[in-house]
XYZ file of C-alpha atoms in Angstrom:
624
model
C -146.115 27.800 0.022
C -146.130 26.417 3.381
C -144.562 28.267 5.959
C -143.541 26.780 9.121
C -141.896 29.432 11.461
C -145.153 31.536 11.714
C -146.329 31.871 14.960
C -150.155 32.807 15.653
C -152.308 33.940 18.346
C -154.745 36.097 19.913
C -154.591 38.951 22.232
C -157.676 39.626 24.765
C -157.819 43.162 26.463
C -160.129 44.622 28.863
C -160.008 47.804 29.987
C -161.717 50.049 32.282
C -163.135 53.376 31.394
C -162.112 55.889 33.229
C -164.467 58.885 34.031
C -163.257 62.032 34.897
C -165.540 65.164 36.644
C -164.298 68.134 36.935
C -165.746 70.574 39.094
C -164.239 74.004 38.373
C -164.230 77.874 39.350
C -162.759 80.014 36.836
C -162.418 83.653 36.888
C -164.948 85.642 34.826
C -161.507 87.507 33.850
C -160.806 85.431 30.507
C -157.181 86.730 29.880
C -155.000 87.209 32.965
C -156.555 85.546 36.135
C -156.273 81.417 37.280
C -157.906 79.452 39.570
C -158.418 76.912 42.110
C -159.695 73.470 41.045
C -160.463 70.383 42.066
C -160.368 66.688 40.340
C -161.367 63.554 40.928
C -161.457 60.189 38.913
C -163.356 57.475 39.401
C -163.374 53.949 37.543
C -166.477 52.335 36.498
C -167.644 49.654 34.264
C -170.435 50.620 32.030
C -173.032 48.993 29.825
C -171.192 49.494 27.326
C -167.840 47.980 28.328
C -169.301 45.136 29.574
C -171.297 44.649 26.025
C -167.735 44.823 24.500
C -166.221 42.587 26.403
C -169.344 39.921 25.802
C -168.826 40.132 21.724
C -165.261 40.039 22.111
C -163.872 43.832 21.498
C -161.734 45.596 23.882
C -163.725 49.237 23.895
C -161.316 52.031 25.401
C -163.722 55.127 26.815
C -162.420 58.143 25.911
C -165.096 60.729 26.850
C -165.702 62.906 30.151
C -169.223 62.525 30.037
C -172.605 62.472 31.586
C -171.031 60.198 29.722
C -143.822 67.089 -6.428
C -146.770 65.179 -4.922
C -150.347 65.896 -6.304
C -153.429 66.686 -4.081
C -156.579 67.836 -4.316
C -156.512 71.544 -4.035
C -157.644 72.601 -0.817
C -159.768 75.679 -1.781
C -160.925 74.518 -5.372
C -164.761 75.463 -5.772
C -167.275 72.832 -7.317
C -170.605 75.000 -7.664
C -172.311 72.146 -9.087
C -171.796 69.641 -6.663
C -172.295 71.692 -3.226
C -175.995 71.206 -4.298
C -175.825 67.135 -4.266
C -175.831 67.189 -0.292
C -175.225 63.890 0.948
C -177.887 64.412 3.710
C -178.516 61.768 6.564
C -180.489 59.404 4.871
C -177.564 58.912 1.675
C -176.262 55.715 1.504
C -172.469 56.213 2.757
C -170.423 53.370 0.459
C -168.142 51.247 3.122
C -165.437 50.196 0.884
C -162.207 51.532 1.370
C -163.232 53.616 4.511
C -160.939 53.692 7.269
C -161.783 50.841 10.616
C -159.033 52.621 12.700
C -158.192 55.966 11.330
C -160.000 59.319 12.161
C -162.505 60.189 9.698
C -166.357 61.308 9.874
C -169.330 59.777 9.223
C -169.731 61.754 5.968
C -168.442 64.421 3.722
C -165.537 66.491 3.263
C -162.343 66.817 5.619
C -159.429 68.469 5.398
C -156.731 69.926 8.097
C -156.456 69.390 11.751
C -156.707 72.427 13.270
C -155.317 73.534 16.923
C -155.458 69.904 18.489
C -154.813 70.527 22.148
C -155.138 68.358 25.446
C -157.255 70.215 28.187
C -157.896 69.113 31.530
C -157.896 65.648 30.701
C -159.330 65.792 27.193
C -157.665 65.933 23.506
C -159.113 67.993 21.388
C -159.226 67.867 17.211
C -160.763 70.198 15.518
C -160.595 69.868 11.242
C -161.741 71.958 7.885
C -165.107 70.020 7.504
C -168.079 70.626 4.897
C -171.518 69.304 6.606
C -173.023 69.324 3.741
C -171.166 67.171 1.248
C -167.556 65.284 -0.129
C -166.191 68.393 -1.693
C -164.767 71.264 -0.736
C -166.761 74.380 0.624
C -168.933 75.443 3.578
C -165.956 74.895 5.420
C -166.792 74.984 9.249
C -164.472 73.769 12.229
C -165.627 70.056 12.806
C -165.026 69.195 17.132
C -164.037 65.940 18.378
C -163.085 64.532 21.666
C -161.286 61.984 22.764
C -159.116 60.392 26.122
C -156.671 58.497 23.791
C -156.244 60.020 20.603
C -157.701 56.435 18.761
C -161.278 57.053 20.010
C -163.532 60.098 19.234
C -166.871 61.669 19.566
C -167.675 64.188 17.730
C -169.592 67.848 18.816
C -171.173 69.814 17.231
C -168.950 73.006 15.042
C -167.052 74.832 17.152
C -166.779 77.578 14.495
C -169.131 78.516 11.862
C -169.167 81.701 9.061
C -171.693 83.875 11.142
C -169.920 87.465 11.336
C -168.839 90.031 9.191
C -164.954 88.786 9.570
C -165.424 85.280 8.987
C -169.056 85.749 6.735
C -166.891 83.772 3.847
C -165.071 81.221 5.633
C -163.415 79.852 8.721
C -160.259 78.724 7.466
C -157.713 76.793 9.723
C -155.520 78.087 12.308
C -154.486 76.866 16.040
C -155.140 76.584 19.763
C -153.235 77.713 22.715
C -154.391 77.254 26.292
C -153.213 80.196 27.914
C -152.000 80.323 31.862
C -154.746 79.297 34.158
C -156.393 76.633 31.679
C -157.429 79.023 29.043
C -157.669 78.201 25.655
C -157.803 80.500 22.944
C -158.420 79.469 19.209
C -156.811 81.789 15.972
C -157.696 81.148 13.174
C -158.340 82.661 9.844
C -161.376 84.739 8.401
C -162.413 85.237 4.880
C -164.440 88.741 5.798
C -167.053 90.438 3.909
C -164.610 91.782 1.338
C -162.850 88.511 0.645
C -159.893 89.458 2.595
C -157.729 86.979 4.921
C -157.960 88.749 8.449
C -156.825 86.539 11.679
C -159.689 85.984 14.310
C -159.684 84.444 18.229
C -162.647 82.387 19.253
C -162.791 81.655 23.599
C -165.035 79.173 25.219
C -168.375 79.927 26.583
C -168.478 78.249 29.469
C -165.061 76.909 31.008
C -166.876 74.553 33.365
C -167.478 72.398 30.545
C -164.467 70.152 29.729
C -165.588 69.497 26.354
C -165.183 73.316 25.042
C -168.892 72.566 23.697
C -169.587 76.058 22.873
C -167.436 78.815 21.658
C -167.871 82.492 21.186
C -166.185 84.662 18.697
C -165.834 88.418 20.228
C -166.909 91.393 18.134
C -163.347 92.655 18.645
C -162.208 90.698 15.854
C -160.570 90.995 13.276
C -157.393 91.217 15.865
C -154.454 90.940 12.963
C -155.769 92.815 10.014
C -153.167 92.772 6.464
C -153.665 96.297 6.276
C -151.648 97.649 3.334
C -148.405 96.149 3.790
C -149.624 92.284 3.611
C -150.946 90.202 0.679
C -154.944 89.718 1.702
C -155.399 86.977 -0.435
C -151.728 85.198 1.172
C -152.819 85.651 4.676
C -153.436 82.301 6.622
C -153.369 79.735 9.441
C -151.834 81.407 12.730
C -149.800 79.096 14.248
C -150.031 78.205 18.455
C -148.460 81.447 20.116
C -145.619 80.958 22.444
C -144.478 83.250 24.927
C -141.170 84.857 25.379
C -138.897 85.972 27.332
C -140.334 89.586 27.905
C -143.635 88.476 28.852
C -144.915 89.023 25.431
C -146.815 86.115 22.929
C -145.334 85.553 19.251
C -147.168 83.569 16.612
C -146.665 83.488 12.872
C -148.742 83.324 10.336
C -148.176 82.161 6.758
C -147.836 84.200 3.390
C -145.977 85.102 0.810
C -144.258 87.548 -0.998
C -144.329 87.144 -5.252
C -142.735 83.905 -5.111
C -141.002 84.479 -1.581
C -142.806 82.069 1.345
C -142.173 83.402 4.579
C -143.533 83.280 8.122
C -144.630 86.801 9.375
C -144.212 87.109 13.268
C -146.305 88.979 15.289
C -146.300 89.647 19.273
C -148.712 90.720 21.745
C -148.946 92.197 25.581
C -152.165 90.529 26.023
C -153.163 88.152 23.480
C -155.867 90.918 22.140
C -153.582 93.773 20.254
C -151.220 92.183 18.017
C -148.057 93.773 16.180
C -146.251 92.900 13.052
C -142.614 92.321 13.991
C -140.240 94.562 10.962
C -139.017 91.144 9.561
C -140.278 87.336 9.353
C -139.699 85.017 11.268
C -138.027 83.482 8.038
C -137.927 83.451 4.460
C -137.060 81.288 1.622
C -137.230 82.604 -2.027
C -138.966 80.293 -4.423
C -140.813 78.476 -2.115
C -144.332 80.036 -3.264
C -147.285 80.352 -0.552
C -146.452 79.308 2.735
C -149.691 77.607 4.382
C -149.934 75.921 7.954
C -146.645 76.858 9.548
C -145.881 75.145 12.666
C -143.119 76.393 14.964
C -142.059 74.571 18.192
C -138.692 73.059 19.531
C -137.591 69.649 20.440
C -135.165 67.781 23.318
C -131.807 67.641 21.961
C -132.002 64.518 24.941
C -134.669 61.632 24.378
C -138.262 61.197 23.353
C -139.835 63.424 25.549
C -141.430 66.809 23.833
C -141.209 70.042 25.705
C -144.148 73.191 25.779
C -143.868 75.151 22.493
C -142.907 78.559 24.753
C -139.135 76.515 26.058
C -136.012 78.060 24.451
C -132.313 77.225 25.686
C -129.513 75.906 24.648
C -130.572 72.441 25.812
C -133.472 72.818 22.293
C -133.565 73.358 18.651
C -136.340 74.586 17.103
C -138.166 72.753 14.117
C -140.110 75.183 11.472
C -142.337 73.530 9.433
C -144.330 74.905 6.642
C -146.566 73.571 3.320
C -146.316 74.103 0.204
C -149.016 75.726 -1.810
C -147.370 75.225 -4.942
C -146.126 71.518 -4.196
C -148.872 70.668 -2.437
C -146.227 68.848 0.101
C -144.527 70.085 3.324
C -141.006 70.196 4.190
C -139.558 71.222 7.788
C -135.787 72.579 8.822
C -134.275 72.068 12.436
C -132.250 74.947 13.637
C -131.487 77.577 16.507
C -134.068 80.046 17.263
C -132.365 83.592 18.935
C -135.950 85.127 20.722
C -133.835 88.265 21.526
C -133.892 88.923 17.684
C -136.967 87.025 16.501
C -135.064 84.998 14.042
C -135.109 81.606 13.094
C -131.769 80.129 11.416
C -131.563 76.557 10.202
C -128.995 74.652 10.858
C -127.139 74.010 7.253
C -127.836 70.149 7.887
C -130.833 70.046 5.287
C -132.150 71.559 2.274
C -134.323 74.688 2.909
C -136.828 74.826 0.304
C -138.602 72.250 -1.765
C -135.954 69.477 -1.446
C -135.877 69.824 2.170
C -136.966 67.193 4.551
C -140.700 66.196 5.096
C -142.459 64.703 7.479
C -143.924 62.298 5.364
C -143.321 61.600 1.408
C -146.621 60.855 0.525
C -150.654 61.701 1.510
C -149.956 64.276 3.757
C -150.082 67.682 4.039
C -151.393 70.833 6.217
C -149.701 69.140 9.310
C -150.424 70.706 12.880
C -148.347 69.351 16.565
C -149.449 69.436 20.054
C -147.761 69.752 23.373
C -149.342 66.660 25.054
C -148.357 67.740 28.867
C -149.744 64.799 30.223
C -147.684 62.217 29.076
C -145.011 64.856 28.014
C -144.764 64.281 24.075
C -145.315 66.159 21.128
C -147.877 64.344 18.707
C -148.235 65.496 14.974
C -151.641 65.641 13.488
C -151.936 65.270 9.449
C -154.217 65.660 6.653
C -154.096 62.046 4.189
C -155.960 63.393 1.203
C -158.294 60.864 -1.177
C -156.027 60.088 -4.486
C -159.756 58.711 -6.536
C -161.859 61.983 -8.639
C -164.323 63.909 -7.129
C -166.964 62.495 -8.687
C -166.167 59.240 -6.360
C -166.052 61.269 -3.329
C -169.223 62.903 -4.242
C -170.735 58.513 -5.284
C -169.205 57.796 -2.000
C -170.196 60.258 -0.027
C -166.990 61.347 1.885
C -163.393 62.055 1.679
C -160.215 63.049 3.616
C -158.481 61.005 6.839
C -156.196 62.068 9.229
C -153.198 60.133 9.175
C -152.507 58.294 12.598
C -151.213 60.992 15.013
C -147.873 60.466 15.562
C -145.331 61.100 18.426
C -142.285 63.664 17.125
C -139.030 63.907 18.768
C -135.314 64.703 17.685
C -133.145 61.875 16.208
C -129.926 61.812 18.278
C -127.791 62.994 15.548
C -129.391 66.041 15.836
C -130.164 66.612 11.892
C -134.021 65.321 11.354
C -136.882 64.511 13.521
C -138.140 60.853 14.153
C -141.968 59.744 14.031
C -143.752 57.105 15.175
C -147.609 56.142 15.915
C -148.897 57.221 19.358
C -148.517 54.078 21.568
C -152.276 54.261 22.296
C -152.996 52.452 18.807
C -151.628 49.546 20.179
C -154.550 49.021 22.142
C -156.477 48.190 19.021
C -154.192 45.210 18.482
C -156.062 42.032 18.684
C -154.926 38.728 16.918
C -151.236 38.706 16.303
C -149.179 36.260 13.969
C -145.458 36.198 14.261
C -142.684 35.495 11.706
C -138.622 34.549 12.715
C -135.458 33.749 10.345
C -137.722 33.222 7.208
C -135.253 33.320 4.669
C -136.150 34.976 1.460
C -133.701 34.445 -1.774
C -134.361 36.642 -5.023
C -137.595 36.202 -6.499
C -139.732 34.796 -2.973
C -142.498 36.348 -1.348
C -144.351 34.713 1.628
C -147.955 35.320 2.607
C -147.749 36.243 5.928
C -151.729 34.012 7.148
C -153.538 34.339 9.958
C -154.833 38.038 10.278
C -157.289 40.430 8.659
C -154.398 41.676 5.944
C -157.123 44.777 4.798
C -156.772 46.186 8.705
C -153.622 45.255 10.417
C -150.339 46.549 12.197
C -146.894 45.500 10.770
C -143.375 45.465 11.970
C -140.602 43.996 10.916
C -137.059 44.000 10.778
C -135.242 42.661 7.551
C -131.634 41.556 7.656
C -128.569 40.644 4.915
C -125.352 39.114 5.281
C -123.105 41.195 3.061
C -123.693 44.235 1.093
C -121.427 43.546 -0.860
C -123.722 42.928 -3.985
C -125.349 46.796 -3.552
C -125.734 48.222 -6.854
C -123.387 51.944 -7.324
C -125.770 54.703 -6.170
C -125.873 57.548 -9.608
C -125.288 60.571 -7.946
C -127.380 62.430 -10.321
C -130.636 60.472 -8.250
C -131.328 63.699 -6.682
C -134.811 62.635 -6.844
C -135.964 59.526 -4.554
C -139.686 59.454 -6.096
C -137.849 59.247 -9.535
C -135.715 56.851 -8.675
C -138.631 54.715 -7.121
C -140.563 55.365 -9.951
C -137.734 54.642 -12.689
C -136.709 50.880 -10.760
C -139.628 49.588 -8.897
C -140.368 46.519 -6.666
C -140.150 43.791 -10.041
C -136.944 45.291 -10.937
C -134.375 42.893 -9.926
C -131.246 44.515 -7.761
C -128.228 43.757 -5.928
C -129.905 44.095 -2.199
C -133.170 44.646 -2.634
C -135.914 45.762 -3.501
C -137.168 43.813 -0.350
C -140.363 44.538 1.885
C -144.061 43.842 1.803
C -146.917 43.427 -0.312
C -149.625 45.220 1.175
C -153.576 44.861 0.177
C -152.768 42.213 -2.777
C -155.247 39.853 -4.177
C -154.850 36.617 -4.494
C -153.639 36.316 -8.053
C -151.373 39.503 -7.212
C -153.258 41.193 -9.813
C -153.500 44.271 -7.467
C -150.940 44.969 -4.314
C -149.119 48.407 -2.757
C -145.590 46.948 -2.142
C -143.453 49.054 0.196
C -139.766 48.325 0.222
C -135.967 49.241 0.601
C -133.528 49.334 -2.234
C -129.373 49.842 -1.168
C -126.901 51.461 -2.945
C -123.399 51.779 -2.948
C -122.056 55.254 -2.273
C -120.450 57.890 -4.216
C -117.612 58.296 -1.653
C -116.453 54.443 -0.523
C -117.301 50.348 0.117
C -118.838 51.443 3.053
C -120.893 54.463 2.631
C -124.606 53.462 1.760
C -127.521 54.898 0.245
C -130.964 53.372 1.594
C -134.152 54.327 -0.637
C -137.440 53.424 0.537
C -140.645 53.689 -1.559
C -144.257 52.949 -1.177
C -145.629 51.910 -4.932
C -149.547 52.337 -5.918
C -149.044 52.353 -9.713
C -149.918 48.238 -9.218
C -152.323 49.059 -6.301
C -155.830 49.219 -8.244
C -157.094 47.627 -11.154
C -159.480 50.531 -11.302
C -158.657 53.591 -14.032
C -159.173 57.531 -13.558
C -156.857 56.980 -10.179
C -154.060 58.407 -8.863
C -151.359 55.992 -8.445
C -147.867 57.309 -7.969
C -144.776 55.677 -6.230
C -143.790 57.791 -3.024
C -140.021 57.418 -2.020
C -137.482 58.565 0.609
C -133.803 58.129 1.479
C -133.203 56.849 4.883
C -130.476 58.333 6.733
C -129.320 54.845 8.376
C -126.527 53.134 10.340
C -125.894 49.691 8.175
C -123.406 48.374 10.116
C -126.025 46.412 12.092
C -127.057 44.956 8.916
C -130.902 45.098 9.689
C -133.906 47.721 8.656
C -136.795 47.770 10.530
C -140.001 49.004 8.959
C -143.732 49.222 10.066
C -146.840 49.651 8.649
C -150.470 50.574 9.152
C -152.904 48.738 6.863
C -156.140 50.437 6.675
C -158.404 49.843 3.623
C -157.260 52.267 1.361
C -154.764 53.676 3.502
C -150.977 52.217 4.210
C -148.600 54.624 6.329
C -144.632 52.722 6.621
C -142.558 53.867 8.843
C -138.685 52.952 7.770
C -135.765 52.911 9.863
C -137.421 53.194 13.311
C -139.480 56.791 11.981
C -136.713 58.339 9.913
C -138.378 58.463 6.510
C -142.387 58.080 6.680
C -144.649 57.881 3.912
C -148.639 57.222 3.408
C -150.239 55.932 0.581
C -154.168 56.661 -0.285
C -154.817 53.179 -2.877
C -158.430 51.946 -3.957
C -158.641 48.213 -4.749
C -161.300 46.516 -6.130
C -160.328 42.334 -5.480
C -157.447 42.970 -2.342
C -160.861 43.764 -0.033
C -162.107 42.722 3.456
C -161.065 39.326 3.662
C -159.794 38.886 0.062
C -156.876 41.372 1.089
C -153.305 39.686 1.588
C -149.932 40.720 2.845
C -146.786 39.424 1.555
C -143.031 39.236 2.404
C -140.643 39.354 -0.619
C -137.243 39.833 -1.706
C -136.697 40.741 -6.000
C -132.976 41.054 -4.928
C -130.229 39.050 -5.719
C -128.509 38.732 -2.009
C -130.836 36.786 -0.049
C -132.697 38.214 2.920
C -133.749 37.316 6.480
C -137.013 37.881 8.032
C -135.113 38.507 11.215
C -138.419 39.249 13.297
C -142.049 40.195 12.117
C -144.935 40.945 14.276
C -148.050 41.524 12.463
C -151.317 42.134 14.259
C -155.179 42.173 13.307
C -156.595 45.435 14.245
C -159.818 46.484 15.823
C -161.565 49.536 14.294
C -161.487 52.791 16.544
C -164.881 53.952 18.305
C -166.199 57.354 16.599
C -169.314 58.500 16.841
């Protein structure tokens, strides 16, 4: 079909790297003392800038330096494959990785752990096996970076070496303590198999890149003792500091079928005490892993240092679900006097509860970004193929996009949304206004590299007056998704895109919005948004489920924006401006490279309006 009101060009970018020195002189006093230091920035052009700029790439230095969802389980043992090391000289298979995701070389990934920003510098450190795409020999992977898109890797910053960590370093956080002093815990499988919660400092604090760290003999500092679950013992979260001077962090566990965060406090960062009661509880919730406690601006976008409490905050707890294998989070008040977290009764708290995101994603970790004042959410997008193709392909495991977090006005959910730095990868955009769509149309949307690209668009109707009565018994959005689909045909909607299809449409990932009617009146609404792979891959032995959300939205506009990353075999949407998020792993074998396509398309029988669409070809990130 032959579309007229598409609109194409391409965007040229140059930018400068900036190199920062630092020049420092720290205490020898790790704990307690700051210091005087000195900065200065310079702008240069270097080789290879100017190499980028000659073949037509816009490179972005990041470095200071002389220069119920299914996952894979997370600690499942495959003796018989740690053997088939995918050493240097293995053929790493290119199909379906990631151009502008994070993601090694090679091998196995799995959470971020204790991301921080440090004198200039964002640090990611992830669950990573150096020696092949399964899980095991789990060490803590080190990556730099000036903006979050861009990385070079280090070498481990922690390795199994002592008798508290001699069976694993398992994930955990970082907090930079007054005077530019970070501090990493994180979780130790000792010599007797038991969970025990270590700190790691860094060698040498004249070194901006935290190169080296050294893990004191002084560990373990939180032993279980007799009173915790040894084997439910995991993942300290970044420590805040209270009122009376003192630090708090939690750590997750569990209690027979009881999650719960235990909270424990400490004079000096070094001796640590188990507060009487959790921080929170919630029966039936199984194994609480990764907990992540911070608050958020009840006023605008702008995130806040995870030690701020006052009235002018709530507090988000977030926590995974070793059972589900997803996350969910509450918002509510957090009383420091008492060490007690209360959720606001907004939201379920337990399994139904809100997520993050509804699909790929899971052992989540935030930041405090102090330079640019934002809090930005780190997450694990697990491979949804067997392990035998991790093991053919030689890796597996991305992190999703990281993602900027802040309170939605109404004061019930948090909104997400990619860091703004990704749109420096943006390079040849197409544009798309008033296309109207009746039931049954889809429109190729030409002109850009549809396997690697950046979507948004905002869809519009004219009446909903055709919206089909929402069942209240759809408790369930993933059900419902999965039970009506994109070729079902409905009253408004399903509308949305066709992501990675071939040509034929034998294989595509549509992501779309359904409407309902509400229980309660004409005007009350019910948005459901899904992200489908069961027609993603013409390839068996996958998994390909449909992911689904409701979307909390104001209608009365008459418009739903959504955007989406493109990435290969990853697709993270965004629906109503970052209410409901979901990410998609999918595997095709025709919608590749430049046999990928994207579609717009309506199955609906009101007619809809492509009120706006940008949609950009993307550059892949710089990782080395």
């Amino acid at each position: 079909m032959q579309v007229n009101n598409i609109i194409s060009f391409t965007v040229i970018e140059v930018e400068l790297v900036e190199l920062s020195y630092y020049n420092r002189r720290l205490s020898n006093s790790y704990f307690f003392f700051t210091s005087n230091s000195t900065n200065k920035a310079n702008f240069t052009m270097n080789f290879f800038t100017l190499l980028a700029i000659l073949l037509g790439f816009s490179f972005y230095s990041l470095f200071v330096d002389n220069g119920p969802v299914v996952v894979q389980a997370l600690h499942k043992l495959y003796p018989k494959l740690q053997s088939l090391k995918n050493g240097n000289n293995t053929e790493i298979k290119q199909l379906h990785r990631t151009g502008f995701h994070f993601q090694p070389h090679r091998h196995w990934m799995n959470d971020p752990n204790g991301p921080m920003y440090f004198k200039g510098i964002y640090h990611l450190f992830y669950q990573y096996n150096p020696e092949g795409a399964v899980w095991g020999n789990i060490v803590w992977a080190h990556s730099i970076s000036r903006d979050l898109i861009n990385w070079k890797s280090l070498k481990p910053a922690l390795s199994p070496s002592k008798p508290f960590d001699i069976n694993g370093c398992w994930s955990g956080s970082a907090t930079v303590l007054p005077g530019f002093k970070p501090v990493i815990l994180y979780t130790g499988i000792d010599s007797q198999n038991r969970q025990v919660q270590n700190y790691a400092i860094p060698a040498n604090l004249f070194d901006p890149h935290l190169t080296e760290w050294v893990k004191p003999d002084n560990n373990p500092i939180v032993d279980p003792g007799t009173e915790v679950n040894s084997s439910a013992f995991r993942d300290p979260s970044t420590a805040w500091l209270s009122f009376n001077g003192h630090w708090n962090t939690i750590i997750g566990s569990r209690s027979e079928q009881t999650g719960m965060a235990y909270l424990y406090t400490s004079k000096d960062f070094l001796n640590w005490t188990k507060v009487e009661q959790p921080l929170h509880s919630v029966p039936n919730t199984g194994m609480w892993e990764c907990p992540d406690f911070y608050p958020v601006s009840h006023f605008g976008r702008f995130g806040v240092d995870t030690s701020v409490t006052g009235n002018w905050v709530k507090h988000v707890l977030k926590v995974s679900l070793e059972m589900t294998r997803y996350e969910y989070y509450t918002v509510g008040k957090y009383y420091p006097m008492t060490d007690k977290y209360v959720p606001d009764n907004t939201s379920a708290d337990g399994w139904s509860g809100l997520r993050y995101d509804y699909g790929n994603f899971y052992a989540s970790k935030s930041f405090y970004d102090p330079m640019k004042k934002r809090r930005v959410l780190w997450g694990w997008a697990n491979e949804s193929d067997s392990v035998q193709d991790d093991v053919s392909k030689g890796w597996a495991g991305i992190q999703a996009i990281p993602r900027t977090v802040w309170l939605d006005p109404n004061g019930k959910q948090l909104l997400q949304w990619p860091v703004m730095e990704l749109n420096r990868l943006r390079r040849k955009r197409v544009m798309m206004i008033h296309q109207k769509l009746v039931k049954g149309q889809n429109v190729e949307i030409k002109g850009i590299t549809a396997a690697q690209a950046d979507v948004e668009v905002i869809f519009s109707f004219s009446s909903l007056d055709k919206a089909e009565a929402f069942d209240p018994s759809w408790v369930d959005a993933q059900a419902v998704c999965s039970q009506l689909g994109s070729r079902a045909q409905g009253g408004v909607g399903p509308f949305g895109l066709l992501t990675l299809a071939s040509e034929n449409l034998e294989e595509f990932t549509p992501v779309f919005f359904r409407i309902f009617k509400g229980e309660t009146n004409e005007t009350n609404h019910v948005v459901l948004m899904c992200s489908d792979a069961r027609s993603s891959s013409l390839k068996d032995g996958l998994y390909k489920p449909t992911f689904a959300g409701f979307v909390d939205i104001d209608l009365s506009s008459k418009k739903l924006p959504l955007r989406s990353l493109i990435d290969h075999s990853v697709i993270e949407s965004f629906g109503g401006g970052g209410k409901t998020c979901i990410t998609s792993r999918v595997y095709p074998t025709k919608a590749v490279f430049e046999d990928a396509h994207l579609h717009v398309f309506n199955n609906g029988t009101e007619s809809i309006t492509v009120e706006y669409l940008n949609a950009w070809s993307m550059r892949s990130a710089w990782v080395t």
